[in-house]
XYZ file of N, CA, C and O in Angstrom:
780
model
N 27.346 34.800 29.198
C 27.445 33.860 28.395
C 26.070 32.865 27.686
O 25.689 32.512 28.703
N 25.747 32.773 26.590
C 24.968 31.943 26.182
C 25.531 30.282 25.912
O 26.505 30.470 25.136
N 24.662 29.506 26.375
C 25.033 27.884 26.381
C 24.100 27.375 25.484
O 22.951 27.230 25.897
N 24.815 26.736 24.346
C 23.593 25.910 23.320
C 24.080 24.505 23.630
O 25.181 23.999 23.688
N 22.664 23.835 24.044
C 22.809 22.405 24.161
C 22.288 21.675 23.095
O 21.016 22.155 22.502
N 22.882 20.791 22.830
C 22.333 19.856 21.448
C 22.097 18.546 21.829
O 22.784 17.964 22.773
N 21.241 17.882 21.274
C 20.606 16.648 21.623
C 21.562 15.821 21.230
O 22.516 15.848 20.489
N 21.818 14.539 22.026
C 22.945 13.482 21.657
C 22.487 13.006 20.283
O 23.794 12.762 19.445
N 21.527 13.107 19.580
C 21.272 12.692 18.376
C 20.389 13.749 17.587
O 19.664 14.301 18.091
N 20.811 13.446 16.091
C 19.640 14.807 15.702
C 18.422 14.592 15.766
O 18.191 13.559 15.458
N 17.462 15.762 15.545
C 15.939 15.414 15.567
C 15.763 15.183 13.998
O 16.081 16.184 13.484
N 14.786 14.166 13.915
C 14.397 14.182 12.263
C 13.504 15.217 12.036
O 12.761 15.741 12.907
N 13.254 15.617 11.255
C 12.545 16.467 10.318
C 11.485 15.689 9.604
O 11.541 14.745 8.745
N 10.129 15.643 10.209
C 8.824 15.132 9.612
C 8.157 15.783 8.795
O 7.786 16.984 8.793
N 7.819 15.506 7.536
C 7.358 16.056 6.281
C 5.855 15.578 6.541
O 5.487 14.585 7.133
N 5.156 16.289 5.603
C 3.659 16.023 5.520
C 3.216 16.045 3.973
O 4.245 16.185 3.337
N 2.268 15.798 3.794
C 1.713 15.552 2.377
C 1.566 16.883 1.795
O 1.954 17.106 0.443
N 1.470 17.823 2.839
C 1.788 19.529 2.087
C 2.815 19.602 1.562
O 3.065 20.202 0.629
N 4.011 19.304 2.272
C 5.527 19.395 2.071
C 5.708 18.884 0.703
O 6.512 18.947 -0.067
N 5.350 17.524 0.841
C 5.751 16.689 -0.402
C 4.960 17.276 -1.854
O 5.885 17.216 -2.648
N 3.587 17.743 -1.611
C 3.200 18.423 -2.731
C 4.067 19.681 -3.172
O 4.452 19.956 -4.234
N 4.654 20.334 -2.086
C 5.576 21.738 -2.332
C 6.610 21.249 -2.946
O 7.176 21.913 -3.708
N 7.189 20.199 -2.687
C 8.394 19.686 -3.409
C 8.128 19.034 -4.667
O 8.913 19.252 -5.550
N 7.312 18.364 -5.005
C 6.819 18.397 -6.456
C 6.409 19.385 -7.058
O 7.158 19.278 -8.604
N 5.633 20.540 -6.924
C 5.643 21.766 -7.490
C 6.863 22.323 -7.860
O 6.977 22.997 -9.274
N 7.879 22.348 -6.769
C 8.991 22.937 -7.064
C 9.907 22.225 -8.031
O 11.243 22.651 -8.415
N 9.540 20.939 -8.188
C 10.683 20.170 -9.069
C 11.778 19.543 -8.360
O 12.662 18.907 -8.762
N 11.702 19.518 -6.958
C 12.537 18.841 -5.920
C 12.537 17.337 -6.202
O 13.119 16.578 -6.182
N 11.168 17.043 -6.229
C 10.794 15.579 -6.477
C 10.028 15.569 -7.834
O 9.370 16.530 -8.258
N 9.958 14.315 -8.342
C 9.256 14.345 -9.689
C 8.036 13.511 -9.538
O 8.370 12.466 -8.505
N 7.051 13.356 -10.311
C 5.832 12.509 -10.309
C 6.169 11.209 -10.062
O 5.075 10.325 -9.560
N 7.171 10.667 -11.074
C 7.545 9.545 -11.176
C 8.697 8.917 -10.278
O 8.597 7.641 -10.140
N 8.959 9.529 -9.418
C 9.700 9.009 -8.387
C 9.162 8.207 -7.266
O 8.052 8.239 -7.042
N 9.775 7.237 -7.127
C 9.113 6.012 -6.254
C 9.394 6.148 -4.509
O 10.659 5.765 -4.428
N 8.519 6.796 -4.093
C 8.791 7.426 -2.597
C 7.320 7.208 -2.242
O 6.541 7.163 -2.783
N 7.399 7.168 -0.539
C 6.085 6.798 -0.027
C 6.365 7.803 1.484
O 7.597 7.862 1.604
N 5.640 8.318 1.897
C 5.831 8.984 3.251
C 5.124 8.259 4.313
O 3.702 7.944 4.309
N 5.878 7.901 5.002
C 5.872 6.854 6.370
C 5.688 7.660 7.826
O 6.658 8.079 7.912
N 4.479 8.057 8.236
C 4.679 9.036 9.312
C 5.837 9.919 9.487
O 6.331 9.641 10.219
N 5.573 10.706 8.050
C 6.342 11.957 8.180
C 7.729 11.515 7.535
O 8.560 12.513 7.266
N 8.416 10.198 7.262
C 9.406 9.815 6.995
C 9.441 9.633 5.570
O 8.426 9.094 4.999
N 10.331 10.237 4.608
C 10.244 10.115 2.983
C 11.005 8.857 2.936
O 12.501 8.696 3.341
N 10.632 7.667 2.388
C 11.334 6.693 2.132
C 11.170 6.273 0.720
O 10.177 6.155 0.104
N 12.433 5.797 -0.079
C 12.454 5.598 -1.271
C 12.199 4.165 -1.275
O 12.787 3.409 -0.642
N 11.679 3.720 -2.417
C 11.318 2.456 -3.022
C 12.186 2.061 -3.679
O 12.585 2.924 -4.525
N 12.505 0.371 -3.757
C 13.109 -0.224 -4.429
C 12.464 0.099 -6.002
O 10.993 -0.133 -6.149
N 13.493 -0.214 -7.065
C 12.672 -0.148 -8.427
C 11.899 -1.572 -8.604
O 12.254 -2.473 -7.937
N 11.000 -1.641 -9.446
C 10.013 -2.861 -9.407
C 10.646 -3.790 -10.714
O 11.151 -3.371 -11.663
N 10.961 -5.049 -10.443
C 11.434 -5.961 -11.462
C 10.523 -6.752 -12.364
O 9.332 -6.549 -11.961
N 11.080 -7.621 -12.940
C 10.462 -8.336 -13.898
C 9.124 -9.203 -13.222
O 7.778 -9.214 -13.740
N 9.567 -9.829 -12.241
C 8.739 -10.757 -11.268
C 7.427 -9.976 -10.954
O 6.050 -10.100 -10.928
N 7.877 -8.849 -10.051
C 6.729 -7.851 -9.898
C 5.996 -7.377 -10.764
O 4.730 -7.647 -10.418
N 6.510 -7.011 -11.837
C 5.885 -6.615 -12.925
C 4.460 -7.531 -13.278
O 3.485 -7.143 -13.725
N 5.508 -8.704 -13.577
C 4.459 -9.878 -13.861
C 3.057 -10.142 -13.124
O 2.104 -10.339 -13.572
N 3.625 -10.089 -11.886
C 2.387 -10.401 -11.001
C 1.403 -9.502 -11.028
O 0.235 -9.374 -11.075
N 1.903 -8.028 -10.885
C 0.892 -7.122 -10.681
C 0.245 -6.893 -11.971
O -1.189 -6.836 -11.879
N 0.797 -7.018 -13.082
C -0.047 -6.907 -14.446
C -1.099 -8.341 -14.490
O -2.118 -7.850 -15.110
N -0.848 -9.235 -13.955
C -1.766 -10.402 -13.968
C -2.789 -10.195 -13.223
O -4.084 -10.679 -13.523
N -2.479 -9.592 -11.975
C -3.621 -9.072 -11.342
C -4.544 -8.235 -11.759
O -5.567 -8.401 -11.588
N -3.783 -7.155 -12.267
C -4.906 -6.183 -13.145
C -5.842 -6.829 -14.145
O -6.794 -6.621 -14.361
N -4.922 -7.835 -15.038
C -5.873 -8.570 -15.923
C -6.953 -9.197 -15.614
O -8.073 -9.415 -16.085
N -6.729 -9.722 -14.191
C -7.612 -10.753 -13.976
C -9.145 -9.975 -13.151
O -10.218 -10.158 -13.161
N -8.691 -8.955 -12.442
C -9.465 -8.135 -11.628
C -10.378 -7.011 -12.651
O -11.654 -7.100 -12.474
N -9.727 -6.628 -13.590
C -10.371 -5.585 -14.244
C -11.702 -5.851 -15.123
O -12.640 -5.438 -15.072
N -11.707 -7.019 -15.736
C -12.975 -7.394 -16.580
C -14.191 -7.855 -15.413
O -15.496 -7.894 -15.713
N -13.794 -8.324 -14.243
C -14.760 -8.994 -13.438
C -15.573 -7.710 -12.352
O -16.317 -8.109 -11.644
N -14.773 -6.711 -12.200
C -14.964 -5.675 -10.829
C -16.258 -4.720 -11.554
O -16.401 -4.106 -12.895
N -17.249 -4.522 -10.876
C -18.500 -3.794 -11.259
C -18.026 -2.442 -11.291
O -16.948 -1.884 -10.881
N -18.573 -1.317 -12.202
C -18.199 -0.330 -12.293
C -18.277 0.821 -10.981
O -17.849 1.784 -11.066
N -19.014 0.472 -10.041
C -18.840 0.996 -8.578
C -17.981 0.822 -7.864
O -17.449 1.488 -6.859
N -16.846 0.146 -8.414
C -15.646 -0.354 -7.527
C -14.262 0.383 -8.149
O -14.060 0.034 -9.298
N -13.775 1.146 -7.586
C -12.548 1.733 -8.054
C -11.413 0.579 -7.892
O -10.943 0.052 -6.668
N -10.223 0.464 -9.131
C -9.430 -0.121 -8.966
C -8.323 0.659 -9.175
O -7.690 1.291 -10.321
N -7.551 0.835 -7.962
C -6.071 1.932 -8.206
C -4.900 0.883 -8.252
O -4.852 -0.059 -7.672
N -4.242 1.328 -9.554
C -2.884 0.365 -9.601
C -1.654 1.621 -9.188
O -1.552 2.538 -10.091
N -0.948 1.271 -8.495
C 0.194 2.243 -7.719
C -0.450 3.871 -7.619
O 0.224 4.532 -8.108
N -1.556 3.847 -7.300
C -2.195 5.421 -6.813
C -1.447 5.783 -5.779
O -1.315 4.745 -4.503
N -1.272 6.879 -5.347
C -0.830 7.488 -4.128
C -1.874 7.539 -3.138
O -2.955 8.619 -3.609
N -2.006 7.154 -2.095
C -2.992 7.127 -1.079
C -2.616 7.802 0.009
O -1.564 7.340 0.703
N -3.523 8.865 0.163
C -3.036 9.455 1.179
C -4.178 9.432 2.647
O -5.433 9.430 2.630
N -3.575 8.454 3.718
C -4.525 8.194 4.966
C -4.397 9.182 6.038
O -5.354 9.460 6.995
N -3.265 10.047 6.074
C -3.388 11.185 7.047
C -2.491 12.105 6.370
O -1.728 11.960 5.431
N -2.083 13.218 7.334
C -1.336 14.149 6.722
C 0.356 13.691 6.411
O 0.912 14.208 5.558
N 0.739 13.162 7.207
C 1.931 12.294 7.211
C 2.260 10.924 6.851
O 3.288 10.249 6.772
N 1.276 10.517 6.189
C 1.412 9.162 5.574
C 0.462 8.860 4.110
O -0.553 9.299 3.450
N 1.774 8.720 3.079
C 1.145 8.659 1.741
C 1.813 7.266 0.924
O 3.021 7.020 1.313
N 0.847 6.254 0.869
C 1.474 5.233 0.218
C 0.991 4.936 -1.111
O 0.289 5.454 -1.331
N 1.878 3.728 -1.599
C 1.514 3.736 -3.177
C 1.491 2.038 -3.274
O 2.361 1.382 -3.430
N 0.291 1.741 -2.731
C -0.056 0.082 -3.011
C -0.188 -0.258 -3.969
O -0.385 0.545 -5.326
N 0.068 -1.486 -4.555
C 0.493 -2.044 -5.861
C -0.875 -2.159 -6.246
O -1.599 -1.450 -7.516
N -2.256 -2.460 -5.815
C -3.569 -2.627 -6.199
C -4.259 -2.129 -4.730
O -4.140 -2.333 -3.740
N -5.322 -1.358 -5.322
C -6.035 -1.003 -4.246
C -7.698 -0.985 -4.602
O -8.067 -0.376 -5.786
N -8.738 -1.629 -3.667
C -9.834 -1.841 -4.312
C -10.949 -0.991 -3.419
O -10.593 -1.429 -2.116
N -11.660 -0.182 -3.624
C -12.633 0.639 -2.793
C -13.997 1.138 -3.680
O -13.827 1.258 -4.748
N -14.772 1.371 -3.058
C -16.237 1.859 -3.806
C -15.629 3.231 -4.309
O -15.008 3.798 -3.742
N -16.177 3.421 -5.616
C -15.523 4.655 -6.341
C -16.094 6.102 -5.391
O -15.687 6.842 -5.349
N -17.180 5.711 -4.840
C -17.737 6.507 -3.858
C -17.146 7.284 -2.713
O -17.261 8.288 -2.258
N -16.072 6.057 -2.285
C -15.513 6.528 -1.061
C -14.329 7.538 -1.439
O -13.671 7.624 -0.483
N -13.982 7.524 -2.539
C -12.556 8.248 -3.187
C -12.833 9.585 -3.442
O -13.906 10.118 -3.703
N -12.122 10.518 -2.845
C -11.910 11.816 -3.007
C -10.484 12.554 -2.744
O -9.470 11.699 -2.533
N -10.184 13.410 -3.321
C -8.936 14.263 -3.387
C -8.944 15.085 -2.197
O -9.693 15.977 -1.602
N -7.549 15.036 -1.728
C -7.191 15.323 -0.288
C -6.970 16.878 -0.535
O -6.684 17.359 -1.704
N -6.427 17.676 0.511
C -6.428 19.155 0.065
C -4.796 19.392 -0.569
O -4.639 20.369 -1.620
N -4.314 18.459 -0.284
C -3.078 18.187 -0.961
C -3.011 17.971 -2.389
O -1.817 17.745 -3.121
N -4.047 17.357 -2.981
C -4.287 16.893 -4.508
C -3.977 15.188 -4.455
O -3.679 14.857 -5.610
N -4.083 14.756 -3.068
C -3.886 13.035 -3.365
C -5.169 12.488 -3.367
O -6.037 13.108 -2.493
N -5.215 11.207 -3.878
C -6.176 10.343 -3.585
C -6.690 9.843 -2.055
O -5.552 9.490 -1.276
N -7.605 10.146 -1.573
C -7.806 9.978 -0.113
C -8.940 9.222 0.299
O -10.046 9.388 -0.605
N -9.265 8.055 0.862
C -10.212 7.077 0.902
C -10.226 6.597 2.475
O -8.996 6.034 2.942
N -11.249 6.621 3.267
C -11.365 6.132 4.644
C -10.795 4.805 4.781
O -11.592 3.826 3.872
N -9.879 4.622 5.776
C -9.422 3.294 6.037
C -10.367 2.126 5.824
O -10.356 0.988 5.027
N -11.476 2.265 6.745
C -12.477 1.208 6.969
C -13.575 1.045 5.491
O -14.201 -0.106 5.496
N -13.162 1.989 4.814
C -14.033 2.081 3.351
C -13.318 1.255 2.277
O -13.898 0.780 1.247
N -11.988 0.896 2.454
C -11.316 0.275 1.494
C -11.405 -1.521 1.096
O -11.456 -1.689 2.653
N -11.896 -1.502 0.232
C -12.132 -3.303 0.532
C -10.897 -4.153 0.489
O -10.974 -5.408 1.018
N -9.905 -3.692 -0.339
C -8.660 -4.882 -0.307
C -7.633 -3.867 -0.705
O -7.667 -3.214 -1.788
N -6.432 -4.230 0.021
C -5.187 -3.607 -0.607
C -4.112 -4.734 -0.784
O -4.067 -5.803 0.017
N -3.372 -4.613 -1.999
C -2.825 -5.840 -2.459
C -1.226 -5.337 -2.682
O -1.039 -4.187 -3.642
N -0.682 -5.821 -1.681
C 1.186 -5.588 -2.341
C 1.908 -6.563 -2.810
O 1.565 -7.752 -2.224
N 2.408 -6.305 -3.842
C 3.115 -7.577 -4.488
C 4.725 -7.301 -4.188
O 5.045 -6.088 -4.238
N 5.370 -8.186 -3.424
C 6.844 -7.985 -3.199
C 7.823 -8.915 -3.448
O 7.703 -10.088 -3.921
N 8.850 -8.597 -3.784
C 10.384 -9.388 -4.189
C 11.038 -8.847 -3.010
O 11.217 -9.768 -1.992
N 11.856 -7.976 -3.128
C 12.789 -7.378 -2.010
C 12.048 -6.714 -0.650
O 12.905 -6.473 0.269
N 10.941 -6.503 -0.870
C 10.394 -5.678 0.020
C 9.234 -6.645 0.813
O 8.583 -6.168 1.849
N 9.700 -8.044 0.858
C 8.365 -8.917 1.394
C 8.523 -8.509 3.269
O 7.245 -8.480 3.892
N 9.619 -8.416 3.922
C 9.375 -8.084 5.601
C 8.789 -6.633 5.730
O 8.196 -6.604 6.567
N 9.162 -5.725 4.881
C 8.737 -4.433 4.914
C 7.357 -4.476 4.679
O 6.560 -3.819 5.722
N 6.934 -4.864 3.699
C 5.233 -5.192 3.535
C 4.584 -5.862 4.581
O 3.403 -5.557 4.608
N 5.135 -6.585 5.069
C 4.583 -7.872 6.042
C 4.585 -6.991 7.421
O 3.656 -7.376 8.640
N 5.711 -6.208 7.711
C 5.650 -5.736 8.833
C 5.176 -4.291 8.881
O 4.250 -3.962 9.335
N 5.947 -3.307 8.700
C 5.643 -1.620 8.935
C 4.592 -1.519 7.882
O 3.530 -0.910 8.616
N 4.330 -2.028 6.691
C 3.413 -1.317 6.089
C 1.941 -2.373 6.470
O 0.934 -1.411 6.829
N 1.821 -3.575 6.836
C 0.961 -4.019 7.644
C 0.483 -3.313 8.572
O -0.977 -3.146 8.791
N 1.096 -3.027 9.808
C 0.778 -2.205 10.701
C 0.244 -0.547 10.362
O -0.664 -0.370 10.894
N 0.755 -0.231 9.272
C -0.142 1.016 8.967
C -1.173 0.982 8.629
O -2.353 1.446 8.808
N -1.588 -0.046 7.659
C -3.026 -0.242 7.035
C -3.834 -0.830 8.223
O -5.136 -0.449 8.158
N -3.171 -1.829 9.149
C -4.355 -2.081 10.195
C -4.816 -0.919 10.924
O -5.827 -0.616 11.555
N -3.660 0.042 11.268
C -3.791 1.228 12.409
C -4.847 2.275 11.392
O -5.926 2.514 12.400
N -5.242 1.959 10.154
C -6.236 2.961 9.593
C -7.262 1.947 9.104
O -8.170 2.523 8.303
N -7.404 0.713 9.884
C -8.797 -0.341 9.591
C -9.091 -0.563 8.248
O -10.248 -0.721 7.786
N -7.896 -0.661 7.423
C -7.919 -1.575 6.170
C -8.544 -3.007 6.112
O -7.586 -3.239 6.952
N -9.438 -3.055 5.997
C -10.278 -4.816 6.282
C -9.266 -5.472 5.787
O -9.325 -6.908 6.599
N -8.924 -5.570 5.016
C -8.202 -6.866 4.083
C -6.953 -6.475 3.598
O -7.165 -5.318 2.646
N -5.774 -6.922 3.737
C -4.700 -6.754 3.009
C -3.967 -7.893 2.587
O -3.576 -8.914 3.419
N -3.496 -8.061 0.959
C -2.711 -9.297 0.784
C -1.481 -9.057 0.389
O -0.879 -7.610 -0.183
N -0.290 -9.658 0.774
C 0.951 -9.694 0.361
C 1.468 -10.741 -0.658
O 1.236 -12.049 0.225
N 1.731 -10.512 -1.675
C 2.134 -11.593 -2.537
C 3.530 -11.305 -2.823
O 4.057 -10.819 -3.075
N 4.076 -12.877 -2.619
C 5.621 -12.876 -2.613
C 5.488 -13.214 -4.387
O 5.022 -14.342 -4.758
N 6.150 -12.072 -5.007
C 6.242 -12.424 -6.487
C 6.981 -13.529 -7.005
O 6.843 -14.233 -8.076
N 8.139 -14.044 -6.521
C 9.040 -14.834 -6.655
C 8.531 -16.356 -6.505
O 8.380 -17.047 -7.329
N 7.876 -16.439 -5.197
C 7.560 -17.939 -4.632
C 5.875 -18.299 -5.056
O 5.447 -19.008 -5.071
N 5.214 -17.113 -5.480
C 3.644 -17.093 -5.849
C 3.212 -17.540 -4.699
O 1.737 -18.132 -4.496
N 3.529 -17.068 -3.300
C 2.856 -17.469 -1.973
C 2.069 -16.327 -1.517
O 2.568 -15.108 -2.324
N 1.365 -16.368 -0.353
C 0.982 -14.791 -0.107
C 0.240 -14.900 1.429
O 0.213 -16.086 1.854
N 0.427 -13.800 2.060
C -0.251 -13.740 3.214
C -1.341 -12.605 3.119
O -1.396 -11.709 2.867
N -2.574 -13.121 3.612
C -3.710 -12.693 3.516
C -4.130 -11.719 5.281
O -4.083 -13.015 6.047
N -4.031 -10.721 5.521
C -4.525 -10.154 6.854
C -5.654 -9.494 6.404
O -6.083 -9.003 5.870
N -6.513 -10.033 7.691
C -7.737 -9.294 8.100
C -8.070 -9.165 9.506
O -7.464 -9.477 10.438
N -9.140 -8.734 9.849
C -9.556 -8.006 11.096
C -8.580 -7.218 12.172
O -7.751 -7.519 12.808
N -8.467 -5.862 11.320
C -7.778 -5.128 11.891
C -8.243 -4.474 13.473
O -9.368 -3.895 13.366
N -7.625 -4.555 14.167
C -7.853 -4.074 15.757
C -6.547 -3.395 16.231
O -5.733 -4.285 16.495
N -6.632 -2.167 16.555
C -5.857 -1.540 17.558
C -4.225 -1.523 16.693
O -3.292 -1.950 17.140
N -4.401 -1.458 15.648
C -3.216 -1.227 14.980
C -2.115 -2.559 14.370
O -1.306 -2.908 14.458
N -2.981 -3.840 14.587
C -2.536 -5.088 14.367
C -3.704 -5.798 13.413
O -4.679 -5.773 13.689
N -3.318 -6.769 12.481
C -4.605 -7.598 12.138
C -4.324 -8.784 12.824
O -3.221 -9.457 13.494
N -5.623 -9.337 13.021
C -5.737 -10.444 14.359
C -5.764 -11.694 13.244
O -5.459 -12.638 14.048
N -5.789 -11.735 12.278
C -6.150 -12.609 11.507
C -5.001 -12.722 10.042
O -5.512 -11.887 9.341
N -4.071 -13.686 10.323
C -3.200 -13.357 9.241
C -2.744 -15.147 9.032
O -2.444 -15.611 9.616
N -2.945 -15.446 7.598
C -3.041 -16.845 7.289
C -2.036 -16.711 5.999
O -1.927 -16.049 4.895
N -0.985 -17.399 6.021
C -0.056 -17.820 4.706
C -0.614 -18.718 3.944
O -1.104 -19.756 3.993
N -0.824 -18.148 2.601
C -1.257 -19.246 1.565
C -0.272 -19.611 0.339
O 0.450 -18.903 0.181
N -0.433 -20.967 0.362
C 0.831 -21.719 -0.277
C 0.557 -21.304 -2.064
O -0.439 -20.928 -2.456
N 1.435 -21.867 -2.838
C 1.452 -21.012 -4.477
C 0.321 -21.997 -4.994
O -0.341 -21.129 -5.804
N -0.358 -22.859 -4.347
C -1.834 -23.793 -5.029
C -2.860 -22.861 -4.453
O -3.924 -23.448 -4.959
N -2.876 -21.894 -3.744
C -4.174 -21.268 -3.324
C -4.835 -20.489 -4.117
O -4.252 -19.911 -5.399
N -5.927 -20.377 -3.830
C -7.125 -19.056 -4.643
C -7.400 -18.215 -3.740
O -7.893 -18.746 -2.796
N -6.902 -17.442 -3.865
C -7.225 -15.999 -2.735
C -8.426 -15.444 -3.114
O -8.965 -15.262 -4.352
N -9.528 -15.142 -2.119
C -10.637 -14.557 -2.361
C -10.906 -13.709 -1.326
O -10.972 -14.045 -0.277
N -11.393 -12.270 -1.828
C -11.544 -11.606 -0.827
C -12.539 -11.642 0.152
O -13.714 -12.075 -0.456
N -13.004 -11.067 1.300
C -14.021 -11.145 2.387
C -15.508 -10.317 1.722
O -16.365 -10.526 1.793
N -14.760 -9.007 1.059
C -15.880 -8.227 1.285
C -17.028 -8.720 0.086
O -16.900 -8.989 -0.980
N -18.481 -8.449 0.630
C -19.525 -8.881 -0.359
C -19.459 -8.144 -1.812
O -19.753 -8.656 -2.627
N -18.945 -6.897 -1.837
C -19.033 -6.247 -2.903
C -18.027 -6.752 -3.916
O -17.833 -6.384 -5.417
N -16.913 -7.662 -3.582
C -15.911 -8.365 -4.385
C -16.536 -9.879 -4.447
O -15.643 -10.662 -4.977
N -17.606 -10.105 -4.142
C -18.023 -11.372 -4.529
C -17.691 -11.843 -5.858
O -17.980 -11.207 -6.794
N -17.312 -13.073 -5.983
C -16.961 -13.674 -7.288
C -15.782 -13.625 -7.845
O -15.200 -14.000 -8.860
N -14.676 -12.674 -6.914
C -13.245 -12.380 -7.224
C -12.562 -13.609 -6.840
O -13.008 -14.099 -5.545
N -11.851 -14.241 -7.665
C -10.794 -15.350 -7.131
C -9.529 -15.352 -7.887
O -9.674 -14.922 -9.204
N -8.521 -15.222 -7.142
C -7.082 -14.993 -7.768
C -6.350 -16.457 -7.517
O -5.861 -16.363 -6.502
N -6.201 -17.215 -8.296
C -5.421 -18.554 -8.193
C -4.101 -17.922 -8.133
O -3.441 -17.321 -9.140
N -3.145 -18.477 -7.335
C -1.812 -17.552 -7.154
C -1.021 -18.266 -8.252
O 0.141 -17.715 -8.829
N -1.309 -19.485 -8.643
C -0.419 -20.047 -9.564
C -0.514 -19.785 -11.085
O 0.452 -19.789 -11.862
N -1.576 -18.797 -11.391
C -1.866 -17.856 -12.357
C -0.987 -16.742 -12.622
O -1.375 -16.069 -13.789
N -0.624 -15.979 -11.677
C -0.097 -15.008 -11.667
C 1.282 -14.886 -12.417
O 2.106 -15.125 -11.776
N 1.237 -14.648 -13.678
C 2.596 -14.344 -14.314
C 3.040 -15.456 -14.668
O 3.986 -15.905 -14.812
């Protein structure tokens, strides 16, 4: 007699960027679907509303004219940090030379070479400040901003060590955000002017 033992709870199936590429190629997922791959879990993202779009576009308008040609400004670019991790930051700044294509065809940049990641949050504030912050810190992304699109407040995360940001500062609505990276000297973002 054969006895089959099943676990108390089903085991999740972890996906990779390669799996996601196959799903896209087969039409199971579409390029415009709002998903991220977080440590192998396929996570559906919320639709972006008016406040989110206003802040993201204001950031784009402010940054584009002042950035040198050597800086890549990714807007909702899919970023692959490891085989089971695909993120879609609202804005990403890195040296253009640090960017390359992964074997699966996604943008990849080593975390420590990323100058700044910006997430604009409405309903995802706790998620962006928690799980996503930990993922960026784990990969050595040196500076990470989370901007509350409704209140125009921000949390500036710096000094990633052992998967945590050691320096997290809440910035009020009247603050001006300035990245620490020397390559972004001269960048100033008044929160009150966003949207």
